[in-house]
CSV table of C-alpha atoms in Angstrom, one decimal:
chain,number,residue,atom,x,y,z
A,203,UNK,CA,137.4,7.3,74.3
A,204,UNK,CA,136.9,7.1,70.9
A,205,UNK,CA,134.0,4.9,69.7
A,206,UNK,CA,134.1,4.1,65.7
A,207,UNK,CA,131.0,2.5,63.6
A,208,UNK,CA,131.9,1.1,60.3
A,209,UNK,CA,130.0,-0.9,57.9
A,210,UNK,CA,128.8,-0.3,54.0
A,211,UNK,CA,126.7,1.9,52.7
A,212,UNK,CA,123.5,1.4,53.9
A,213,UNK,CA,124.0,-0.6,56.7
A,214,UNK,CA,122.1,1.2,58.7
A,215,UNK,CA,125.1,3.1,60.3
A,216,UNK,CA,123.3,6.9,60.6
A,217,UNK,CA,120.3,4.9,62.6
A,218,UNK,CA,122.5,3.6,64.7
A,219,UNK,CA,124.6,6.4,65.5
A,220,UNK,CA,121.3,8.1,66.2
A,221,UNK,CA,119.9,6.3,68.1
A,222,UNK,CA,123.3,6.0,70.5
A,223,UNK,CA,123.4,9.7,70.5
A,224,UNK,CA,120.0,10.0,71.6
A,225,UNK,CA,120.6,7.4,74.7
A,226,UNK,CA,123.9,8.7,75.6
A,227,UNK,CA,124.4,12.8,75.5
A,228,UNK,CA,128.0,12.7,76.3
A,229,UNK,CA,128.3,11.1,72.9
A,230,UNK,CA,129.1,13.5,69.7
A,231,UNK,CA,129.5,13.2,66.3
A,232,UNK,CA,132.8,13.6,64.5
A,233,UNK,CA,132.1,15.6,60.7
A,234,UNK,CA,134.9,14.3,58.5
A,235,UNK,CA,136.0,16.7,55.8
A,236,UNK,CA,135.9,15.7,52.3
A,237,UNK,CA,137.2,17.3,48.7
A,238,UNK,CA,134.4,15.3,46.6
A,239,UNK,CA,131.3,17.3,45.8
A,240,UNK,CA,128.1,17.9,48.2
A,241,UNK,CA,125.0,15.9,46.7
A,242,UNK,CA,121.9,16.4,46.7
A,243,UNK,CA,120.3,16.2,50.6
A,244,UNK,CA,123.7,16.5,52.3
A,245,UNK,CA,124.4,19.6,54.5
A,246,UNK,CA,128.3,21.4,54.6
A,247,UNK,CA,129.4,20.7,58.2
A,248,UNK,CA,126.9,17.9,59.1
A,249,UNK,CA,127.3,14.8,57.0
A,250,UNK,CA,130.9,16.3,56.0
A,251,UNK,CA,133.2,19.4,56.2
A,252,UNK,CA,133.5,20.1,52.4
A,253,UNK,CA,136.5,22.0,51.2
A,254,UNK,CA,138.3,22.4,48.5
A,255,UNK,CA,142.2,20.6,47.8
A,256,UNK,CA,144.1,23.3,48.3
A,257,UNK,CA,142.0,23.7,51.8
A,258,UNK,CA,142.5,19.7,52.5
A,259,UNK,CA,146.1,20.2,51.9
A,260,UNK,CA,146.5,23.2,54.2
A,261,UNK,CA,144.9,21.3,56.8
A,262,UNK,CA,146.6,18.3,56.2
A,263,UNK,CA,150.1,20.2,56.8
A,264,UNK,CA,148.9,22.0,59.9
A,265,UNK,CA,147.9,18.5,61.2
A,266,UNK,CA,144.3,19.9,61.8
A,267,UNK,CA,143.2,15.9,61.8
A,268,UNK,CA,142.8,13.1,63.9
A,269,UNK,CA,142.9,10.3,61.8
């Protein structure tokens, strides 16, 4: 089963999530992957997967995503 959380930013999504995770340890969080650039506080394979385009688009053809 796939459970998807959507809302805008700061929406209190991440607290959320959290606090489901924390209730529920069959529960895991899906990383998306990203081309735009890591800021400041964000960590490469937690918040997102960051990559490079020529790394998206190599993924993208060996249909390494879900959505």
């Amino acid at each position: 089963m796939i459970l998807l959380i959507t809302g805008p930013s700061g929406a209190g999504k991440s607290s959320f999530i959290g606090r489901l995770m924390d209730q529920d340890t069959r529960l895991a969080f899906s990383v998306s992957t990203t081309t735009r650039p890591i800021r400041a506080g964000e960590r490469d394979g937690v918040e997102y997967d960051f990559v490079d385009e020529p790394t998206f688009d190599k993924l993208l053809a060996e249909d390494a995503f879900v959505e």
